[in-house]
mmCIF file of C-alpha atoms in Angstrom:
data_model
loop_
_atom_site.group_PDB
_atom_site.id
_atom_site.type_symbol
_atom_site.label_atom_id
_atom_site.label_comp_id
_atom_site.label_asym_id
_atom_site.label_seq_id
_atom_site.Cartn_x
_atom_site.Cartn_y
_atom_site.Cartn_z
ATOM 1 C CA MET A 1 102.292 30.981 8.292
ATOM 2 C CA ILE A 2 99.407 28.505 8.502
ATOM 3 C CA SER A 3 95.966 29.910 7.767
ATOM 4 C CA SER A 4 93.004 29.363 10.036
ATOM 5 C CA SER A 5 91.331 26.953 7.616
ATOM 6 C CA GLU A 6 94.552 24.903 7.349
ATOM 7 C CA MET A 7 94.756 24.697 11.149
ATOM 8 C CA ILE A 8 91.158 23.477 11.306
ATOM 9 C CA ARG A 9 91.846 20.882 8.606
ATOM 10 C CA ILE A 10 94.994 19.646 10.384
ATOM 11 C CA ARG A 11 93.203 19.489 13.744
ATOM 12 C CA ARG A 12 90.320 17.475 12.275
ATOM 13 C CA GLN A 13 92.770 15.133 10.568
ATOM 14 C CA MET A 14 94.622 14.547 13.853
ATOM 15 C CA GLN A 15 91.363 13.922 15.720
ATOM 16 C CA ARG A 16 90.274 11.446 13.046
ATOM 17 C CA ARG A 17 93.598 9.575 13.296
ATOM 18 C CA ILE A 18 93.405 9.438 17.085
ATOM 19 C CA ARG A 19 89.807 8.178 16.928
ATOM 20 C CA ASP A 20 90.840 5.496 14.415
ATOM 21 C CA VAL A 21 93.747 4.321 16.573
ATOM 22 C CA VAL A 22 91.585 4.192 19.705
ATOM 23 C CA ALA A 23 88.909 2.217 17.854
ATOM 24 C CA GLU A 24 91.505 -0.221 16.505
ATOM 25 C CA ARG A 25 92.990 -0.772 19.965
ATOM 26 C CA ARG A 26 89.512 -1.283 21.413
ATOM 27 C CA ARG A 27 88.707 -3.865 18.721
ATOM 28 C CA ASN A 28 91.981 -5.695 19.362
ATOM 29 C CA ARG A 29 91.366 -5.682 23.109
ATOM 30 C CA ASP A 30 87.822 -7.010 22.636
ATOM 31 C CA LEU A 31 89.042 -9.757 20.313
ATOM 32 C CA ASN A 32 91.961 -10.752 22.554
ATOM 33 C CA PRO A 33 91.360 -9.891 26.242
ATOM 34 C CA SER A 34 94.790 -11.239 27.221
ATOM 35 C CA LEU A 35 96.322 -8.146 25.558
ATOM 36 C CA SER A 36 94.447 -5.855 27.930
ATOM 37 C CA PRO A 37 96.962 -3.918 30.078
ATOM 38 C CA VAL A 38 94.692 -4.013 33.136
ATOM 39 C CA THR A 39 93.376 -7.348 34.313
ATOM 40 C CA PRO A 40 90.903 -7.362 37.197
ATOM 41 C CA ALA A 41 91.971 -9.100 40.401
ATOM 42 C CA PRO A 42 90.092 -12.247 41.401
ATOM 43 C CA ALA A 43 87.135 -11.589 43.694
ATOM 44 C CA ASN A 44 88.698 -13.427 46.640
ATOM 45 C CA ALA A 45 92.153 -11.811 46.350
ATOM 46 C CA ASP A 46 93.475 -9.746 49.244
ATOM 47 C CA GLN A 47 93.933 -6.109 48.397
ATOM 48 C CA GLU A 48 96.594 -3.846 49.840
ATOM 49 C CA VAL A 49 95.382 -0.420 50.919
ATOM 50 C CA CYS A 50 97.860 2.451 50.873
ATOM 51 C CA VAL A 51 97.317 5.617 52.880
ATOM 52 C CA ALA A 52 98.748 8.896 51.636
ATOM 53 C CA ASP A 53 101.132 10.719 53.964
ATOM 54 C CA ASN A 54 100.178 14.374 53.761
ATOM 55 C CA GLY A 55 102.840 15.446 56.232
ATOM 56 C CA PRO A 56 102.429 16.941 59.697
ATOM 57 C CA GLY A 57 99.207 18.491 60.782
#
């Protein structure tokens, strides 16, 4: 069984790894904007608006 202190250590290690990966992805995105998964639409582009169908009533 894992002790409480080991769980805390593992959790902190995982959080540190996640933070490092997020920071690396942010740096890469800032250095190369073409890799960004979301590109804003041009200001004059038509936008489609979808309305949710919540059923009868």
